[in-house]
mmCIF file of C-alpha atoms in Angstrom:
data_model
loop_
_atom_site.group_PDB
_atom_site.id
_atom_site.type_symbol
_atom_site.label_atom_id
_atom_site.label_comp_id
_atom_site.label_asym_id
_atom_site.label_seq_id
_atom_site.Cartn_x
_atom_site.Cartn_y
_atom_site.Cartn_z
ATOM 1 C CA UNK A 70 102.674 69.784 108.188
ATOM 2 C CA UNK A 71 101.980 71.228 104.763
ATOM 3 C CA UNK A 72 98.408 72.518 105.966
ATOM 4 C CA UNK A 73 100.460 75.015 108.372
ATOM 5 C CA UNK A 74 103.251 75.691 106.108
ATOM 6 C CA UNK A 75 99.855 76.917 103.992
ATOM 7 C CA UNK A 76 98.212 78.986 106.786
ATOM 8 C CA UNK A 77 101.818 81.189 107.855
ATOM 9 C CA UNK A 78 102.120 81.941 104.114
ATOM 10 C CA UNK A 79 98.643 83.332 103.689
ATOM 11 C CA UNK A 80 98.098 84.952 106.944
ATOM 12 C CA UNK A 81 101.964 86.462 106.029
ATOM 13 C CA UNK A 82 100.817 87.738 102.769
ATOM 14 C CA UNK A 83 96.746 88.910 103.985
ATOM 15 C CA UNK A 84 99.247 91.072 107.013
ATOM 16 C CA UNK A 85 101.497 92.732 105.262
ATOM 17 C CA UNK A 86 99.254 93.436 102.322
ATOM 18 C CA UNK A 87 96.157 94.383 105.304
ATOM 19 C CA UNK A 88 97.967 95.274 108.338
ATOM 20 C CA UNK A 89 95.568 92.703 109.803
ATOM 21 C CA UNK A 90 94.203 88.626 108.403
ATOM 22 C CA UNK A 91 90.925 87.985 109.936
ATOM 23 C CA UNK A 92 89.659 84.253 110.175
ATOM 24 C CA UNK A 93 86.827 84.807 107.754
ATOM 25 C CA UNK A 94 89.391 85.721 105.497
ATOM 26 C CA UNK A 95 91.268 82.242 105.599
ATOM 27 C CA UNK A 96 90.337 79.607 102.554
ATOM 28 C CA UNK A 97 92.386 76.451 102.545
ATOM 29 C CA UNK A 98 91.464 73.426 100.570
ATOM 30 C CA UNK A 99 92.948 69.962 100.092
ATOM 31 C CA UNK A 100 93.279 68.282 96.998
ATOM 32 C CA UNK A 101 92.829 64.888 96.321
ATOM 33 C CA UNK A 102 92.074 62.169 93.168
ATOM 34 C CA UNK A 103 88.334 62.393 92.398
ATOM 35 C CA UNK A 104 86.758 60.335 89.919
ATOM 36 C CA UNK A 105 87.641 59.380 86.115
ATOM 37 C CA UNK A 106 91.254 60.510 87.556
ATOM 38 C CA UNK A 107 89.994 64.366 87.923
ATOM 39 C CA UNK A 108 91.120 66.196 91.085
ATOM 40 C CA UNK A 109 88.589 67.357 93.432
ATOM 41 C CA UNK A 110 89.394 69.601 96.516
ATOM 42 C CA UNK A 111 87.697 69.772 100.518
ATOM 43 C CA UNK A 112 87.628 73.121 102.000
ATOM 44 C CA UNK A 113 88.687 72.908 105.568
ATOM 45 C CA UNK A 114 85.959 73.319 108.764
ATOM 46 C CA UNK A 115 85.949 76.304 110.770
ATOM 47 C CA UNK A 116 87.193 73.937 113.753
ATOM 48 C CA UNK A 117 89.951 72.846 111.706
ATOM 49 C CA UNK A 118 91.592 76.065 110.396
ATOM 50 C CA UNK A 119 91.543 76.911 114.595
ATOM 51 C CA UNK A 120 93.605 74.018 115.480
ATOM 52 C CA UNK A 121 95.792 74.849 112.544
ATOM 53 C CA UNK A 122 96.755 78.479 113.858
ATOM 54 C CA UNK A 123 96.779 76.536 116.840
ATOM 55 C CA UNK A 124 99.637 74.125 116.239
ATOM 56 C CA UNK A 125 101.030 77.481 114.276
ATOM 57 C CA UNK A 126 101.343 79.551 117.348
ATOM 58 C CA UNK A 127 99.431 82.553 114.991
ATOM 59 C CA UNK A 128 98.757 84.233 118.487
ATOM 60 C CA UNK A 129 96.207 87.342 115.970
ATOM 61 C CA UNK A 130 94.043 83.687 114.038
ATOM 62 C CA UNK A 131 94.251 81.673 117.922
ATOM 63 C CA UNK A 132 92.445 84.986 119.804
ATOM 64 C CA UNK A 133 89.495 84.796 117.501
ATOM 65 C CA UNK A 134 89.360 80.983 117.900
ATOM 66 C CA UNK A 135 87.364 78.471 120.068
ATOM 67 C CA UNK A 136 89.984 77.272 121.720
ATOM 68 C CA UNK A 137 89.626 77.074 125.491
ATOM 69 C CA UNK A 138 91.550 80.139 126.813
ATOM 70 C CA UNK A 139 94.237 78.250 128.741
ATOM 71 C CA UNK A 140 95.266 76.755 125.278
ATOM 72 C CA UNK A 141 94.920 79.965 123.648
ATOM 73 C CA UNK A 142 96.986 81.485 126.707
ATOM 74 C CA UNK A 143 100.149 78.957 126.599
ATOM 75 C CA UNK A 144 100.302 78.536 122.498
ATOM 76 C CA UNK A 145 99.780 82.611 122.024
ATOM 77 C CA UNK A 146 101.967 84.086 124.333
ATOM 78 C CA UNK A 147 101.135 88.858 124.741
ATOM 79 C CA UNK A 148 104.692 89.045 123.368
ATOM 80 C CA UNK A 149 105.834 92.346 123.240
ATOM 81 C CA UNK A 150 103.365 93.347 126.553
ATOM 82 C CA UNK A 151 106.523 94.351 128.385
ATOM 83 C CA UNK A 152 109.029 95.948 126.550
ATOM 84 C CA UNK A 153 112.234 97.765 128.216
ATOM 85 C CA UNK A 154 115.293 100.132 126.464
ATOM 86 C CA UNK A 155 118.741 99.932 126.465
ATOM 87 C CA UNK A 156 120.973 102.326 124.943
ATOM 88 C CA UNK A 157 124.258 100.215 123.717
ATOM 89 C CA UNK A 158 127.115 102.583 122.790
ATOM 90 C CA UNK A 159 129.196 102.085 119.252
ATOM 91 C CA UNK A 160 132.771 103.214 118.703
ATOM 92 C CA UNK A 161 133.960 105.903 115.787
ATOM 93 C CA UNK A 162 137.917 104.469 115.272
ATOM 94 C CA UNK A 163 138.161 107.582 113.178
ATOM 95 C CA UNK A 164 137.826 109.954 115.731
ATOM 96 C CA UNK A 165 138.168 107.855 119.213
ATOM 97 C CA UNK A 166 134.897 108.421 120.466
ATOM 98 C CA UNK A 167 131.804 107.141 121.121
ATOM 99 C CA UNK A 168 129.033 109.223 118.749
ATOM 100 C CA UNK A 169 126.232 106.519 118.496
ATOM 101 C CA UNK A 170 123.636 104.820 120.712
ATOM 102 C CA UNK A 171 121.804 102.113 119.307
ATOM 103 C CA UNK A 172 118.375 101.713 121.708
ATOM 104 C CA UNK A 173 117.990 98.380 121.123
ATOM 105 C CA UNK A 174 114.489 96.701 123.315
ATOM 106 C CA UNK A 175 114.295 94.049 126.181
ATOM 107 C CA UNK A 176 110.817 91.894 125.967
ATOM 108 C CA UNK A 177 110.243 90.090 129.334
ATOM 109 C CA UNK A 178 111.083 86.575 128.654
ATOM 110 C CA UNK A 179 108.114 84.141 128.420
ATOM 111 C CA UNK A 180 107.575 80.339 129.618
ATOM 112 C CA UNK A 181 106.249 79.554 125.619
ATOM 113 C CA UNK A 182 109.399 80.658 123.249
ATOM 114 C CA UNK A 183 106.727 80.940 120.304
ATOM 115 C CA UNK A 184 108.026 83.513 117.515
ATOM 116 C CA UNK A 185 106.651 86.671 116.850
ATOM 117 C CA UNK A 186 104.328 87.571 114.184
ATOM 118 C CA UNK A 187 105.524 90.171 111.915
ATOM 119 C CA UNK A 188 102.737 92.375 113.582
ATOM 120 C CA UNK A 189 104.437 92.235 116.918
ATOM 121 C CA UNK A 190 108.124 92.549 115.355
ATOM 122 C CA UNK A 191 106.799 96.062 113.882
ATOM 123 C CA UNK A 192 105.148 97.136 117.050
ATOM 124 C CA UNK A 193 108.805 96.545 118.343
ATOM 125 C CA UNK A 194 110.618 98.480 116.333
ATOM 126 C CA UNK A 195 108.394 101.306 115.993
ATOM 127 C CA UNK A 196 108.205 101.198 119.407
ATOM 128 C CA UNK A 197 112.275 101.368 119.931
ATOM 129 C CA UNK A 198 112.226 103.901 117.115
ATOM 130 C CA UNK A 199 109.570 106.184 119.303
ATOM 131 C CA UNK A 200 111.085 105.991 122.242
ATOM 132 C CA UNK A 201 114.766 106.838 121.133
ATOM 133 C CA UNK A 202 113.003 109.759 119.380
ATOM 134 C CA UNK A 203 112.383 111.183 123.007
ATOM 135 C CA UNK A 204 115.535 110.579 124.341
ATOM 136 C CA UNK A 205 117.145 112.328 121.628
ATOM 137 C CA UNK A 206 115.009 115.596 121.504
ATOM 138 C CA UNK A 207 115.096 116.052 125.011
ATOM 139 C CA UNK A 208 118.742 115.846 124.821
ATOM 140 C CA UNK A 209 119.358 118.109 121.765
ATOM 141 C CA UNK A 210 117.254 120.357 123.770
ATOM 142 C CA UNK A 211 119.458 120.693 126.197
ATOM 143 C CA UNK A 212 122.569 121.062 123.348
ATOM 144 C CA UNK A 213 123.828 117.756 124.280
ATOM 145 C CA UNK A 214 124.726 115.851 120.605
ATOM 146 C CA UNK A 215 124.670 112.067 119.844
ATOM 147 C CA UNK A 216 123.593 110.082 117.318
ATOM 148 C CA UNK A 217 120.846 107.858 117.812
ATOM 149 C CA UNK A 218 120.716 104.138 116.019
ATOM 150 C CA UNK A 219 117.636 101.757 114.838
ATOM 151 C CA UNK A 220 117.642 98.367 114.066
ATOM 152 C CA UNK A 221 114.614 97.512 111.468
ATOM 153 C CA UNK A 222 114.633 94.329 110.254
ATOM 154 C CA UNK A 223 114.649 93.313 106.203
ATOM 155 C CA UNK A 224 111.174 91.573 107.194
ATOM 156 C CA UNK A 225 109.521 94.098 108.425
ATOM 157 C CA UNK A 226 110.447 96.230 106.148
ATOM 158 C CA UNK A 227 109.784 94.231 103.387
ATOM 159 C CA UNK A 228 105.701 94.297 104.564
ATOM 160 C CA UNK A 229 103.622 97.291 103.218
ATOM 161 C CA UNK A 230 102.283 97.033 106.754
ATOM 162 C CA UNK A 231 105.132 97.985 108.206
ATOM 163 C CA UNK A 232 107.309 100.570 106.397
ATOM 164 C CA UNK A 233 103.820 102.522 106.795
ATOM 165 C CA UNK A 234 103.505 102.237 110.689
ATOM 166 C CA UNK A 235 107.667 103.332 110.099
ATOM 167 C CA UNK A 236 107.369 106.165 107.871
ATOM 168 C CA UNK A 237 104.077 107.696 109.568
ATOM 169 C CA UNK A 238 105.631 107.539 112.916
ATOM 170 C CA UNK A 239 108.970 109.189 111.094
ATOM 171 C CA UNK A 240 106.694 111.790 109.928
ATOM 172 C CA UNK A 241 105.351 112.997 113.656
ATOM 173 C CA UNK A 242 109.313 113.649 114.833
ATOM 174 C CA UNK A 243 110.872 117.243 115.374
ATOM 175 C CA UNK A 244 112.372 117.862 112.020
ATOM 176 C CA UNK A 245 116.253 118.974 114.336
ATOM 177 C CA UNK A 246 116.419 114.772 114.783
ATOM 178 C CA UNK A 247 116.875 113.565 111.659
ATOM 179 C CA UNK A 248 119.836 114.410 111.179
ATOM 180 C CA UNK A 249 120.950 112.814 114.122
ATOM 181 C CA UNK A 250 118.952 109.441 112.992
ATOM 182 C CA UNK A 251 120.630 106.123 112.167
ATOM 183 C CA UNK A 252 118.550 103.256 110.251
ATOM 184 C CA UNK A 253 120.506 100.182 110.218
ATOM 185 C CA UNK A 254 118.837 97.143 108.749
ATOM 186 C CA UNK A 255 119.466 93.971 109.597
ATOM 187 C CA UNK A 256 118.992 90.583 108.483
ATOM 188 C CA UNK A 257 119.537 91.153 105.120
ATOM 189 C CA UNK A 258 119.790 87.593 102.945
ATOM 190 C CA UNK A 259 122.711 87.552 99.991
ATOM 191 C CA UNK A 260 121.345 88.285 96.890
ATOM 192 C CA UNK A 261 118.948 90.656 97.636
ATOM 193 C CA UNK A 262 117.577 93.063 94.809
ATOM 194 C CA UNK A 263 118.648 96.059 93.761
ATOM 195 C CA UNK A 264 115.111 97.299 93.982
ATOM 196 C CA UNK A 265 113.935 95.708 97.447
ATOM 197 C CA UNK A 266 117.145 97.922 98.930
ATOM 198 C CA UNK A 267 115.918 101.404 96.747
ATOM 199 C CA UNK A 268 112.567 101.067 98.129
ATOM 200 C CA UNK A 269 113.844 101.137 102.012
ATOM 201 C CA UNK A 270 115.902 103.906 101.134
ATOM 202 C CA UNK A 271 113.275 105.869 98.834
ATOM 203 C CA UNK A 272 111.279 105.231 102.699
ATOM 204 C CA UNK A 273 113.515 106.553 105.244
ATOM 205 C CA UNK A 274 116.199 108.715 103.128
ATOM 206 C CA UNK A 275 114.433 111.878 103.927
ATOM 207 C CA UNK A 276 114.532 111.058 107.573
ATOM 208 C CA UNK A 277 117.966 109.816 108.418
ATOM 209 C CA UNK A 278 120.762 108.038 107.745
ATOM 210 C CA UNK A 279 120.316 104.409 106.437
ATOM 211 C CA UNK A 280 123.129 101.776 106.914
ATOM 212 C CA UNK A 281 122.649 98.186 105.401
ATOM 213 C CA UNK A 282 123.980 94.948 106.833
ATOM 214 C CA UNK A 283 125.787 92.628 104.221
ATOM 215 C CA UNK A 284 125.100 88.634 104.977
ATOM 216 C CA UNK A 285 128.328 86.981 106.250
ATOM 217 C CA UNK A 286 129.836 85.356 103.141
ATOM 218 C CA UNK A 287 128.721 87.547 99.953
ATOM 219 C CA UNK A 288 130.660 89.366 97.461
ATOM 220 C CA UNK A 289 128.399 90.456 94.925
ATOM 221 C CA UNK A 290 127.371 93.660 96.357
ATOM 222 C CA UNK A 291 125.798 95.208 94.011
ATOM 223 C CA UNK A 292 122.427 95.736 94.996
ATOM 224 C CA UNK A 293 124.146 98.741 97.569
ATOM 225 C CA UNK A 294 125.405 100.690 94.445
ATOM 226 C CA UNK A 295 123.773 103.917 93.433
ATOM 227 C CA UNK A 296 121.397 104.098 96.323
ATOM 228 C CA UNK A 297 122.699 107.101 99.084
ATOM 229 C CA UNK A 298 123.519 104.546 101.763
ATOM 230 C CA UNK A 299 125.613 106.431 104.411
ATOM 231 C CA UNK A 300 127.039 102.604 105.593
ATOM 232 C CA UNK A 301 127.486 99.011 104.902
ATOM 233 C CA UNK A 302 127.242 96.489 108.157
ATOM 234 C CA UNK A 303 128.009 93.425 109.014
ATOM 235 C CA UNK A 304 126.828 91.351 112.700
ATOM 236 C CA UNK A 305 129.226 89.361 114.101
ATOM 237 C CA UNK A 306 127.532 88.172 117.342
ATOM 238 C CA UNK A 307 126.246 85.513 115.341
ATOM 239 C CA UNK A 308 126.579 82.472 117.298
ATOM 240 C CA UNK A 309 128.020 80.854 114.130
ATOM 241 C CA UNK A 310 130.618 82.293 113.321
ATOM 242 C CA UNK A 311 133.999 80.922 113.594
ATOM 243 C CA UNK A 312 136.894 82.833 114.333
ATOM 244 C CA UNK A 313 138.366 82.186 110.432
ATOM 245 C CA UNK A 314 134.872 83.226 109.126
ATOM 246 C CA UNK A 315 135.013 86.178 110.946
ATOM 247 C CA UNK A 316 138.621 87.786 109.998
ATOM 248 C CA UNK A 317 137.019 87.005 106.352
ATOM 249 C CA UNK A 318 133.840 88.919 106.749
ATOM 250 C CA UNK A 319 135.881 91.557 108.626
ATOM 251 C CA UNK A 320 138.048 91.977 105.124
ATOM 252 C CA UNK A 321 136.021 91.762 102.658
ATOM 253 C CA UNK A 322 133.568 94.155 104.539
ATOM 254 C CA UNK A 323 136.554 96.539 104.750
ATOM 255 C CA UNK A 324 137.275 96.497 101.458
ATOM 256 C CA UNK A 325 133.767 97.270 100.232
ATOM 257 C CA UNK A 326 134.038 100.614 101.732
ATOM 258 C CA UNK A 327 136.838 101.355 100.126
ATOM 259 C CA UNK A 328 135.141 100.378 97.005
ATOM 260 C CA UNK A 329 132.109 101.765 97.156
ATOM 261 C CA UNK A 330 133.339 104.510 99.654
ATOM 262 C CA UNK A 331 131.100 104.347 102.525
ATOM 263 C CA UNK A 332 131.194 104.374 106.034
ATOM 264 C CA UNK A 333 131.916 100.586 107.480
ATOM 265 C CA UNK A 334 130.499 98.770 110.825
ATOM 266 C CA UNK A 335 130.498 95.514 112.160
ATOM 267 C CA UNK A 336 127.875 95.330 115.453
ATOM 268 C CA UNK A 337 128.301 92.293 118.309
ATOM 269 C CA UNK A 338 131.834 92.898 119.292
ATOM 270 C CA UNK A 339 132.532 90.917 122.143
ATOM 271 C CA UNK A 340 136.464 90.137 121.687
ATOM 272 C CA UNK A 341 139.200 92.234 122.526
ATOM 273 C CA UNK A 342 141.002 89.990 119.985
ATOM 274 C CA UNK A 343 137.851 90.773 117.113
ATOM 275 C CA UNK A 344 138.380 94.579 118.529
ATOM 276 C CA UNK A 345 141.626 94.845 117.477
ATOM 277 C CA UNK A 346 141.414 92.587 114.286
ATOM 278 C CA UNK A 347 138.355 94.997 112.922
ATOM 279 C CA UNK A 348 140.261 98.478 114.167
ATOM 280 C CA UNK A 349 143.651 96.777 112.601
ATOM 281 C CA UNK A 350 141.379 96.507 109.269
ATOM 282 C CA UNK A 351 140.644 100.063 108.896
ATOM 283 C CA UNK A 352 136.301 99.638 109.833
ATOM 284 C CA UNK A 353 135.759 102.958 111.241
ATOM 285 C CA UNK A 354 132.028 102.325 113.628
ATOM 286 C CA UNK A 355 131.999 100.105 116.048
ATOM 287 C CA UNK A 356 129.410 98.474 118.658
ATOM 288 C CA UNK A 357 129.633 95.941 120.599
ATOM 289 C CA UNK A 358 130.280 94.477 124.332
ATOM 290 C CA UNK A 359 134.120 95.785 124.379
ATOM 291 C CA UNK A 360 132.647 99.091 123.859
ATOM 292 C CA UNK A 361 130.932 99.608 126.440
ATOM 293 C CA UNK A 362 127.892 97.846 129.044
ATOM 294 C CA UNK A 363 124.388 98.928 127.392
ATOM 295 C CA UNK A 364 122.624 101.839 129.694
ATOM 296 C CA UNK A 365 119.602 103.060 130.606
ATOM 297 C CA UNK A 366 119.268 106.108 128.906
ATOM 298 C CA UNK A 367 121.847 107.254 126.181
ATOM 299 C CA UNK A 368 124.374 110.463 126.663
ATOM 300 C CA UNK A 369 126.249 112.858 124.854
ATOM 301 C CA UNK A 370 129.059 112.062 122.469
ATOM 302 C CA UNK A 371 132.526 111.599 124.458
ATOM 303 C CA UNK A 372 135.638 110.691 124.390
ATOM 304 C CA UNK A 373 137.374 106.702 124.403
ATOM 305 C CA UNK A 374 140.781 106.744 123.170
ATOM 306 C CA UNK A 375 141.708 102.994 121.364
ATOM 307 C CA UNK A 376 144.693 103.011 123.892
ATOM 308 C CA UNK A 377 142.010 102.803 126.566
ATOM 309 C CA UNK A 378 139.958 99.591 124.773
ATOM 310 C CA UNK A 379 142.814 97.932 123.204
ATOM 311 C CA UNK A 380 143.893 94.747 124.127
ATOM 312 C CA UNK A 381 145.968 94.613 126.998
ATOM 313 C CA UNK A 382 148.637 92.617 125.339
ATOM 314 C CA UNK A 383 149.139 96.351 123.276
ATOM 315 C CA UNK A 384 148.201 98.290 126.425
ATOM 316 C CA UNK A 385 151.810 96.418 127.907
ATOM 317 C CA UNK A 386 153.861 96.866 124.620
ATOM 318 C CA UNK A 387 152.759 100.792 124.196
ATOM 319 C CA UNK A 388 153.845 101.065 127.530
ATOM 320 C CA UNK A 389 157.137 99.068 127.565
ATOM 321 C CA UNK A 390 157.651 101.574 124.399
ATOM 322 C CA UNK A 391 157.032 104.291 126.240
ATOM 323 C CA UNK A 392 159.575 103.169 129.111
ATOM 324 C CA UNK A 393 162.193 102.460 126.971
ATOM 325 C CA UNK A 394 162.184 105.756 124.801
ATOM 326 C CA UNK A 395 162.064 107.899 128.178
ATOM 327 C CA UNK A 396 165.082 106.041 129.690
ATOM 328 C CA UNK A 397 166.796 107.075 126.327
ATOM 329 C CA UNK A 398 165.422 110.877 126.718
ATOM 330 C CA UNK A 399 167.104 110.679 130.496
ATOM 331 C CA UNK A 400 170.415 109.214 129.896
#
């Protein structure tokens, strides 16, 4: 197990620095006690590293080994062979309108749920940005405007190779698209360094607006200050968040948005109760199933009033108040 951990770390670091990791670049040695209390080392053979790569589900290395093709297919399926894209609506509470669509890539399920490598994740996120930008450019040519949201993970942006791929694509996009692009940086851990977020802003800041996620339960947001971020966000769709934790996260995000003077966004909102909680706390932008279903293609900005998506109980109360007021007017 320790050798597999070493192999994964070596593979990730090499891939992050150079974009790829060949089998010839792998060198792992096991230390053991030698004569006279000294330490000696024994290098892993190519065959041993081949089997470690198979056990670690590292596709880049498994493909270069002498392992039978049937075993390679079972261990390391091509995770990015079939990608489709859906566009999820985002509601702006201030203007009571759907102003943004987040391009969400969907990967065809495989029999073996092997974790994605950094190279595969980079390919998926860059592809989503490219596909979304094509839709955006076509709509802008017709005079139809909306904001395009693209999720970029902390892991991919932390990789020099990932940042290079994203920046290269952004530089090739039409200049007219830049004011309509919104980058949502996801999976930012607690205690992130200010310098790390600053690197992300330096990479993406010239190409669109940047919204950075805040980890659930985080209170110290010093790393988010003075960077030129457009907004801060919180993912409420995580399976391990209970109602009390969700309420706390919404309250803290709202307070942080006021203190930092940033737009606040919550995504992954699937219940009307959570939607009402976010709306009452002053959250400005909401994403999730309660706003609307994902679409095959984005649409222009459209009006969506709070009364149309509010919980049924609140709608009934509003209707009752209207009937009472109407009755008084008639009397």
